[in-house]
PDB file of C-alpha atoms in Angstrom:
ATOM      1  CA  MET A 793      -8.844  33.337 -19.335  1.00 53.00           C
ATOM      2  CA  ALA A 794      -9.626  30.744 -16.275  1.00 46.00           C
ATOM      3  CA  SER A 795     -10.015  27.958 -19.515  1.00 40.00           C
ATOM      4  CA  THR A 796      -6.069  28.023 -20.036  1.00 45.00           C
ATOM      5  CA  ALA A 797      -4.750  29.234 -16.700  1.00 47.00           C
ATOM      6  CA  MET A 798      -3.017  25.412 -16.651  1.00 42.00           C
ATOM      7  CA  SER A 799      -0.812  26.169 -19.201  1.00 49.00           C
ATOM      8  CA  MET A 800      -0.332  30.117 -18.516  1.00 72.00           C
ATOM      9  CA  SER A 801       2.682  31.354 -16.237  1.00 85.00           C
ATOM     10  CA  GLY A 802       2.521  35.139 -14.943  1.00 95.00           C
ATOM     11  CA  THR A 803       0.662  36.856 -12.328  1.00 97.00           C
ATOM     12  CA  ARG A 804      -2.787  34.961 -11.667  1.00 98.00           C
ATOM     13  CA  VAL A 805      -5.460  37.356 -10.418  1.00 98.00           C
ATOM     14  CA  VAL A 806      -8.564  36.630  -8.637  1.00 98.00           C
ATOM     15  CA  VAL A 807     -11.193  38.651  -7.977  1.00 98.00           C
ATOM     16  CA  PHE A 808     -13.862  38.361  -5.660  1.00 98.00           C
ATOM     17  CA  LEU A 809     -16.832  40.696  -6.564  1.00 98.00           C
ATOM     18  CA  ASP A 810     -19.300  41.286  -3.336  1.00 95.00           C
ATOM     19  CA  TYR A 811     -22.381  41.454  -6.066  1.00 95.00           C
ATOM     20  CA  GLN A 812     -24.976  43.019  -4.128  1.00 91.00           C
ATOM     21  CA  ASN A 813     -23.002  45.200  -2.437  1.00 90.00           C
ATOM     22  CA  ALA A 814     -21.885  46.523  -6.229  1.00 92.00           C
ATOM     23  CA  TRP A 815     -25.205  46.472  -7.030  1.00 91.00           C
ATOM     24  CA  HIS A 816     -26.479  48.470  -4.149  1.00 89.00           C
ATOM     25  CA  THR A 817     -23.685  51.563  -5.314  1.00 92.00           C
ATOM     26  CA  THR A 818     -23.968  51.506  -8.776  1.00 94.00           C
ATOM     27  CA  ARG A 819     -27.687  51.801  -7.852  1.00 92.00           C
ATOM     28  CA  ALA A 820     -26.885  54.840  -5.721  1.00 91.00           C
ATOM     29  CA  LEU A 821     -24.290  56.576  -7.509  1.00 93.00           C
ATOM     30  CA  PHE A 822     -24.588  56.747 -11.658  1.00 94.00           C
ATOM     31  CA  VAL A 823     -28.262  55.308 -11.982  1.00 93.00           C
ATOM     32  CA  PRO A 824     -31.436  58.236 -11.749  1.00 92.00           C
ATOM     33  CA  ALA A 825     -33.886  57.382  -9.561  1.00 89.00           C
ATOM     34  CA  THR A 826     -36.397  56.633 -12.489  1.00 91.00           C
ATOM     35  CA  SER A 827     -34.349  54.050 -13.938  1.00 92.00           C
ATOM     36  CA  PRO A 828     -36.043  50.452 -14.220  1.00 90.00           C
ATOM     37  CA  SER A 829     -35.148  48.536 -11.167  1.00 84.00           C
ATOM     38  CA  TRP A 830     -32.724  46.087 -13.405  1.00 86.00           C
ATOM     39  CA  HIS A 831     -30.108  48.909 -13.872  1.00 93.00           C
ATOM     40  CA  GLY A 832     -27.350  49.379 -11.942  1.00 93.00           C
ATOM     41  CA  HIS A 833     -26.089  45.361 -12.461  1.00 95.00           C
ATOM     42  CA  VAL A 834     -23.039  44.698 -14.309  1.00 96.00           C
ATOM     43  CA  HIS A 835     -20.980  41.809 -16.362  1.00 97.00           C
ATOM     44  CA  PRO A 836     -18.467  40.384 -13.829  1.00 97.00           C
ATOM     45  CA  ASP A 837     -16.170  38.925 -16.689  1.00 97.00           C
ATOM     46  CA  ARG A 838     -15.541  42.514 -17.829  1.00 98.00           C
ATOM     47  CA  LEU A 839     -15.199  43.975 -14.856  1.00 98.00           C
ATOM     48  CA  GLY A 840     -12.545  41.274 -14.017  1.00 98.00           C
ATOM     49  CA  GLU A 841     -10.662  42.781 -17.465  1.00 98.00           C
ATOM     50  CA  LEU A 842     -10.921  45.886 -16.170  1.00 98.00           C
ATOM     51  CA  LEU A 843      -9.359  45.279 -13.180  1.00 98.00           C
ATOM     52  CA  CYS A 844      -6.747  43.077 -13.861  1.00 98.00           C
ATOM     53  CA  ARG A 845      -6.002  45.392 -16.926  1.00 97.00           C
ATOM     54  CA  ARG A 846      -5.390  47.890 -13.939  1.00 95.00           C
ATOM     55  CA  GLY A 847      -2.330  46.672 -12.567  1.00 94.00           C
ATOM     56  CA  ASP A 848      -0.435  46.134 -16.223  1.00 94.00           C
ATOM     57  CA  ALA A 849       1.859  49.399 -15.529  1.00 92.00           C
ATOM     58  CA  VAL A 850       3.149  48.160 -12.263  1.00 92.00           C
ATOM     59  CA  ASP A 851       2.869  44.502 -13.463  1.00 96.00           C
ATOM     60  CA  SER A 852       2.706  43.534 -17.003  1.00 95.00           C
ATOM     61  CA  ARG A 853       2.279  39.652 -16.461  1.00 96.00           C
ATOM     62  CA  ARG A 854      -0.894  40.416 -14.600  1.00 97.00           C
ATOM     63  CA  TRP A 855      -3.555  37.398 -16.100  1.00 97.00           C
ATOM     64  CA  LEU A 856      -6.905  37.187 -15.006  1.00 98.00           C
ATOM     65  CA  ALA A 857      -7.221  33.262 -13.496  1.00 97.00           C
ATOM     66  CA  GLU A 858     -11.406  33.824 -12.289  1.00 98.00           C
ATOM     67  CA  VAL A 859     -13.660  36.211 -11.260  1.00 98.00           C
ATOM     68  CA  ARG A 860     -15.638  34.617  -8.112  1.00 98.00           C
ATOM     69  CA  VAL A 861     -19.256  36.437  -7.753  1.00 98.00           C
ATOM     70  CA  TYR A 862     -21.224  36.454  -4.449  1.00 97.00           C
ATOM     71  CA  ARG A 863     -24.729  36.654  -3.986  1.00 94.00           C
ATOM     72  CA  GLY A 864     -27.337  36.108  -1.945  1.00 90.00           C
ATOM     73  CA  GLN A 865     -30.099  33.508  -3.618  1.00 83.00           C
ATOM     74  CA  PRO A 866     -33.905  34.722  -2.691  1.00 82.00           C
ATOM     75  CA  GLY A 867     -36.420  31.555  -1.477  1.00 75.00           C
ATOM     76  CA  PRO A 868     -39.369  31.102  -1.572  1.00 76.00           C
ATOM     77  CA  ARG A 869     -41.054  33.912   0.633  1.00 69.00           C
ATOM     78  CA  SER A 870     -39.262  36.008  -2.415  1.00 75.00           C
ATOM     79  CA  SER A 871     -41.521  36.129  -6.074  1.00 80.00           C
ATOM     80  CA  GLY A 872     -41.263  33.677  -8.231  1.00 83.00           C
ATOM     81  CA  ARG A 873     -40.570  35.843 -11.227  1.00 84.00           C
ATOM     82  CA  LEU A 874     -37.631  37.337  -8.833  1.00 83.00           C
ATOM     83  CA  ARG A 875     -36.122  33.843  -8.556  1.00 90.00           C
ATOM     84  CA  SER A 876     -36.240  33.073 -12.169  1.00 92.00           C
ATOM     85  CA  ALA A 877     -34.843  36.209 -13.052  1.00 91.00           C
ATOM     86  CA  PHE A 878     -31.990  35.014 -10.390  1.00 91.00           C
ATOM     87  CA  GLY A 879     -31.814  31.821 -11.905  1.00 93.00           C
ATOM     88  CA  ARG A 880     -31.299  33.408 -15.722  1.00 94.00           C
ATOM     89  CA  GLN A 881     -28.718  35.938 -14.170  1.00 94.00           C
ATOM     90  CA  THR A 882     -26.904  33.515 -12.137  1.00 94.00           C
ATOM     91  CA  ALA A 883     -26.822  30.656 -15.026  1.00 94.00           C
ATOM     92  CA  HIS A 884     -25.351  33.388 -17.832  1.00 94.00           C
ATOM     93  CA  TRP A 885     -22.634  34.128 -15.070  1.00 95.00           C
ATOM     94  CA  ALA A 886     -22.045  30.603 -14.669  1.00 93.00           C
ATOM     95  CA  GLY A 887     -21.689  29.815 -18.510  1.00 94.00           C
ATOM     96  CA  LEU A 888     -18.975  32.738 -18.680  1.00 95.00           C
ATOM     97  CA  ASP A 889     -15.271  31.802 -19.810  1.00 94.00           C
ATOM     98  CA  GLY A 890     -13.458  31.940 -15.715  1.00 96.00           C
ATOM     99  CA  VAL A 891     -16.562  32.968 -13.982  1.00 97.00           C
ATOM    100  CA  SER A 892     -17.878  31.064 -11.150  1.00 97.00           C
ATOM    101  CA  VAL A 893     -21.027  31.882  -8.688  1.00 97.00           C
ATOM    102  CA  HIS A 894     -21.319  31.328  -5.049  1.00 96.00           C
ATOM    103  CA  THR A 895     -24.573  31.514  -3.066  1.00 93.00           C
ATOM    104  CA  ARG A 896     -25.632  31.348   0.421  1.00 92.00           C
ATOM    105  CA  PRO A 897     -29.715  31.444   0.894  1.00 85.00           C
ATOM    106  CA  MET A 898     -31.577  35.174   1.800  1.00 74.00           C
ATOM    107  CA  ARG A 899     -33.367  34.939   5.287  1.00 78.00           C
ATOM    108  CA  TYR A 900     -36.198  36.637   5.797  1.00 67.00           C
ATOM    109  CA  TRP A 901     -38.005  38.837   8.806  1.00 67.00           C
ATOM    110  CA  PRO A 902     -41.444  40.133   8.897  1.00 68.00           C
ATOM    111  CA  ASP A 903     -41.828  42.871   7.706  1.00 64.00           C
ATOM    112  CA  GLY A 904     -45.637  44.495   8.194  1.00 71.00           C
ATOM    113  CA  ARG A 905     -49.037  43.227   6.096  1.00 73.00           C
ATOM    114  CA  THR A 906     -50.330  44.340   2.394  1.00 74.00           C
ATOM    115  CA  ASN A 907     -53.505  46.155   2.087  1.00 74.00           C
ATOM    116  CA  ASP A 908     -55.248  42.685   1.749  1.00 77.00           C
ATOM    117  CA  GLY A 909     -53.555  41.273   5.149  1.00 71.00           C
ATOM    118  CA  ARG A 910     -50.774  39.030   3.516  1.00 77.00           C
ATOM    119  CA  GLN A 911     -47.576  38.888   5.484  1.00 70.00           C
ATOM    120  CA  ARG A 912     -44.863  41.452   3.556  1.00 69.00           C
ATOM    121  CA  TRP A 913     -41.301  39.922   3.987  1.00 57.00           C
ATOM    122  CA  ARG A 914     -38.024  41.219   4.166  1.00 65.00           C
ATOM    123  CA  ALA A 915     -34.856  39.255   2.427  1.00 58.00           C
ATOM    124  CA  GLU A 916     -31.443  39.947   4.243  1.00 72.00           C
ATOM    125  CA  GLU A 917     -28.071  38.182   2.431  1.00 72.00           C
ATOM    126  CA  LYS A 918     -26.709  36.158   5.658  1.00 83.00           C
ATOM    127  CA  GLY A 919     -23.065  34.580   5.287  1.00 85.00           C
ATOM    128  CA  VAL A 920     -22.452  36.079   2.118  1.00 94.00           C
ATOM    129  CA  ASP A 921     -19.417  38.036   3.413  1.00 94.00           C
ATOM    130  CA  VAL A 922     -18.239  35.095   5.406  1.00 95.00           C
ATOM    131  CA  LEU A 923     -18.353  33.240   2.417  1.00 97.00           C
ATOM    132  CA  LEU A 924     -16.236  35.777   0.363  1.00 98.00           C
ATOM    133  CA  ALA A 925     -13.637  35.798   2.658  1.00 97.00           C
ATOM    134  CA  LEU A 926     -12.984  32.228   3.915  1.00 98.00           C
ATOM    135  CA  HIS A 927     -12.617  32.025  -0.126  1.00 98.00           C
ATOM    136  CA  LEU A 928      -9.886  34.509   0.067  1.00 98.00           C
ATOM    137  CA  ALA A 929      -8.134  33.399   2.804  1.00 98.00           C
ATOM    138  CA  LEU A 930      -8.053  29.626   1.629  1.00 98.00           C
ATOM    139  CA  GLY A 931      -7.150  30.824  -2.044  1.00 98.00           C
ATOM    140  CA  ALA A 932      -4.424  32.097  -0.143  1.00 98.00           C
ATOM    141  CA  ARG A 933      -2.796  28.966   1.968  1.00 98.00           C
ATOM    142  CA  ASP A 934      -3.588  27.109  -0.767  1.00 98.00           C
ATOM    143  CA  ASP A 935      -1.932  29.216  -3.158  1.00 98.00           C
ATOM    144  CA  LEU A 936      -4.819  29.862  -5.852  1.00 97.00           C
ATOM    145  CA  TYR A 937      -3.753  32.814  -6.786  1.00 98.00           C
ATOM    146  CA  ASP A 938      -1.043  35.563  -6.604  1.00 98.00           C
ATOM    147  CA  VAL A 939      -2.961  38.983  -6.925  1.00 98.00           C
ATOM    148  CA  ALA A 940      -6.348  39.247  -5.124  1.00 98.00           C
ATOM    149  CA  VAL A 941      -8.667  42.244  -5.791  1.00 98.00           C
ATOM    150  CA  VAL A 942     -11.859  42.537  -3.549  1.00 97.00           C
ATOM    151  CA  VAL A 943     -14.597  44.006  -4.458  1.00 97.00           C
ATOM    152  CA  SER A 944     -16.218  45.338  -1.939  1.00 93.00           C
ATOM    153  CA  ALA A 945     -16.388  47.634   1.439  1.00 89.00           C
ATOM    154  CA  ASP A 946     -17.559  45.672   3.985  1.00 91.00           C
ATOM    155  CA  THR A 947     -15.543  45.834   7.224  1.00 92.00           C
ATOM    156  CA  ASP A 948     -15.941  42.401   8.165  1.00 93.00           C
ATOM    157  CA  LEU A 949     -13.854  41.152   4.778  1.00 95.00           C
ATOM    158  CA  LEU A 950     -10.825  42.692   6.902  1.00 96.00           C
ATOM    159  CA  PRO A 951      -9.748  39.854   9.106  1.00 96.00           C
ATOM    160  CA  ALA A 952      -9.125  37.349   5.518  1.00 97.00           C
ATOM    161  CA  ILE A 953      -7.380  40.294   3.780  1.00 97.00           C
ATOM    162  CA  GLU A 954      -4.887  40.275   6.534  1.00 97.00           C
ATOM    163  CA  GLU A 955      -4.306  36.693   6.656  1.00 97.00           C
ATOM    164  CA  ALA A 956      -3.943  36.609   2.738  1.00 97.00           C
ATOM    165  CA  VAL A 957      -1.074  39.429   2.815  1.00 96.00           C
ATOM    166  CA  ARG A 958       0.300  37.665   5.874  1.00 96.00           C
ATOM    167  CA  LEU A 959       0.595  34.503   3.775  1.00 97.00           C
ATOM    168  CA  GLY A 960       2.808  36.789   1.027  1.00 96.00           C
ATOM    169  CA  LYS A 961      -0.027  37.274  -1.078  1.00 97.00           C
ATOM    170  CA  ARG A 962      -1.070  41.058  -2.925  1.00 96.00           C
ATOM    171  CA  VAL A 963      -4.406  42.065  -1.639  1.00 97.00           C
ATOM    172  CA  GLU A 964      -5.668  45.094  -3.875  1.00 97.00           C
ATOM    173  CA  THR A 965      -9.796  46.458  -3.700  1.00 96.00           C
ATOM    174  CA  ALA A 966     -12.160  48.394  -5.581  1.00 96.00           C
ATOM    175  CA  THR A 967     -14.908  51.002  -4.719  1.00 94.00           C
ATOM    176  CA  TRP A 968     -17.036  52.528  -6.421  1.00 94.00           C
ATOM    177  CA  TRP A 969     -16.512  56.585  -6.113  1.00 91.00           C
ATOM    178  CA  ALA A 970     -18.645  59.509  -7.829  1.00 90.00           C
ATOM    179  CA  PRO A 971     -19.039  62.643  -5.675  1.00 83.00           C
ATOM    180  CA  PRO A 972     -20.420  63.459  -2.746  1.00 73.00           C
ATOM    181  CA  GLN A 973     -20.546  60.214  -1.922  1.00 69.00           C
ATOM    182  CA  PRO A 974     -17.388  58.011  -2.737  1.00 69.00           C
ATOM    183  CA  GLN A 975     -17.596  54.638  -1.351  1.00 75.00           C
ATOM    184  CA  ARG A 976     -14.809  54.445   1.656  1.00 83.00           C
ATOM    185  CA  ALA A 977     -11.884  51.815   0.504  1.00 89.00           C
ATOM    186  CA  LEU A 978     -10.888  48.751   2.907  1.00 90.00           C
ATOM    187  CA  ARG A 979      -7.944  49.313   5.211  1.00 90.00           C
ATOM    188  CA  ILE A 980      -5.710  47.604   7.309  1.00 90.00           C
ATOM    189  CA  PRO A 981      -3.212  48.488   9.588  1.00 86.00           C
ATOM    190  CA  GLY A 982       0.363  48.993   8.803  1.00 82.00           C
ATOM    191  CA  ARG A 983      -0.092  47.835   5.393  1.00 83.00           C
ATOM    192  CA  SER A 984      -1.157  50.390   1.964  1.00 83.00           C
ATOM    193  CA  LEU A 985      -3.569  48.436  -0.632  1.00 91.00           C
ATOM    194  CA  TRP A 986      -3.858  49.770  -3.510  1.00 94.00           C
ATOM    195  CA  ASN A 987      -7.633  50.523  -4.494  1.00 94.00           C
ATOM    196  CA  HIS A 988      -9.167  50.901  -7.793  1.00 95.00           C
ATOM    197  CA  TYR A 989     -11.738  53.651  -7.707  1.00 95.00           C
ATOM    198  CA  LEU A 990     -14.088  53.110 -10.434  1.00 96.00           C
ATOM    199  CA  ASP A 991     -16.123  55.945 -11.969  1.00 95.00           C
ATOM    200  CA  ALA A 992     -19.638  56.618 -14.169  1.00 95.00           C
ATOM    201  CA  GLY A 993     -17.529  55.511 -17.562  1.00 97.00           C
ATOM    202  CA  ASP A 994     -16.020  52.803 -15.382  1.00 98.00           C
ATOM    203  CA  PHE A 995     -19.429  51.466 -14.919  1.00 97.00           C
ATOM    204  CA  ASP A 996     -20.409  52.293 -18.052  1.00 97.00           C
ATOM    205  CA  ALA A 997     -17.679  49.748 -19.463  1.00 98.00           C
ATOM    206  CA  VAL A 998     -19.186  46.723 -17.579  1.00 98.00           C
ATOM    207  CA  ARG A 999     -22.750  47.511 -17.024  1.00 97.00           C
ATOM    208  CA  ASP A1000     -25.280  45.106 -17.872  1.00 96.00           C
ATOM    209  CA  ASP A1001     -29.129  46.092 -18.662  1.00 94.00           C
ATOM    210  CA  THR A1002     -29.944  42.886 -19.341  1.00 94.00           C
ATOM    211  CA  ASP A1003     -33.903  41.999 -18.236  1.00 93.00           C
ATOM    212  CA  TYR A1004     -33.537  39.189 -16.580  1.00 92.00           C
ATOM    213  CA  LEU A1005     -36.727  39.585 -14.853  1.00 87.00           C
ATOM    214  CA  ALA A1006     -38.405  39.520 -18.838  1.00 86.00           C
ATOM    215  CA  LEU A1007     -36.479  36.445 -20.309  1.00 78.00           C
ATOM    216  CA  PRO A1008     -38.433  33.450 -20.491  1.00 69.00           C
TER     217      PRO A1008
END
């Protein structure tokens, strides 16, 4: 993957993974409600390889240059156990060849009180989609990829996709699919984007059921 990128020619593919968007969707579509809370995660490197291979029929020179993971980072108002699990998971990702991790601090909002009177907080990602969009557009400008595969259905990313296409880059999207609630693919005016529909079999091929909460 990226470790040999400097010596490789061909079509450079970079996958941009909106991780929380993917996790919520895989949980909703493929994971039984009674499953443990850590089910629904994916291995970014395996997902990247799968998406890169999907284009072999139209371009046999494709190779996976990088998988870029974008995710909100829990802060002090989240439990220490959750913060530790996040650190272990993202450290594992960062140690994978060709995977980079990009985070933004979570924002917290008051969300009632517990039975013993303590304040509860609701966590919300803030700025993750903007960071992904920025890197997508700058990467096109700086010629860091030939093909970008955006794993998200967030319409806030459309201006960055339009800019990458304007700069001559091929942009593909990927969405999780299962009836009766398939995730809608992103579209831009006047351009047909190739969307990779990922089904339950694809999820099983890339899923990560590691309980990062339980790891030391």
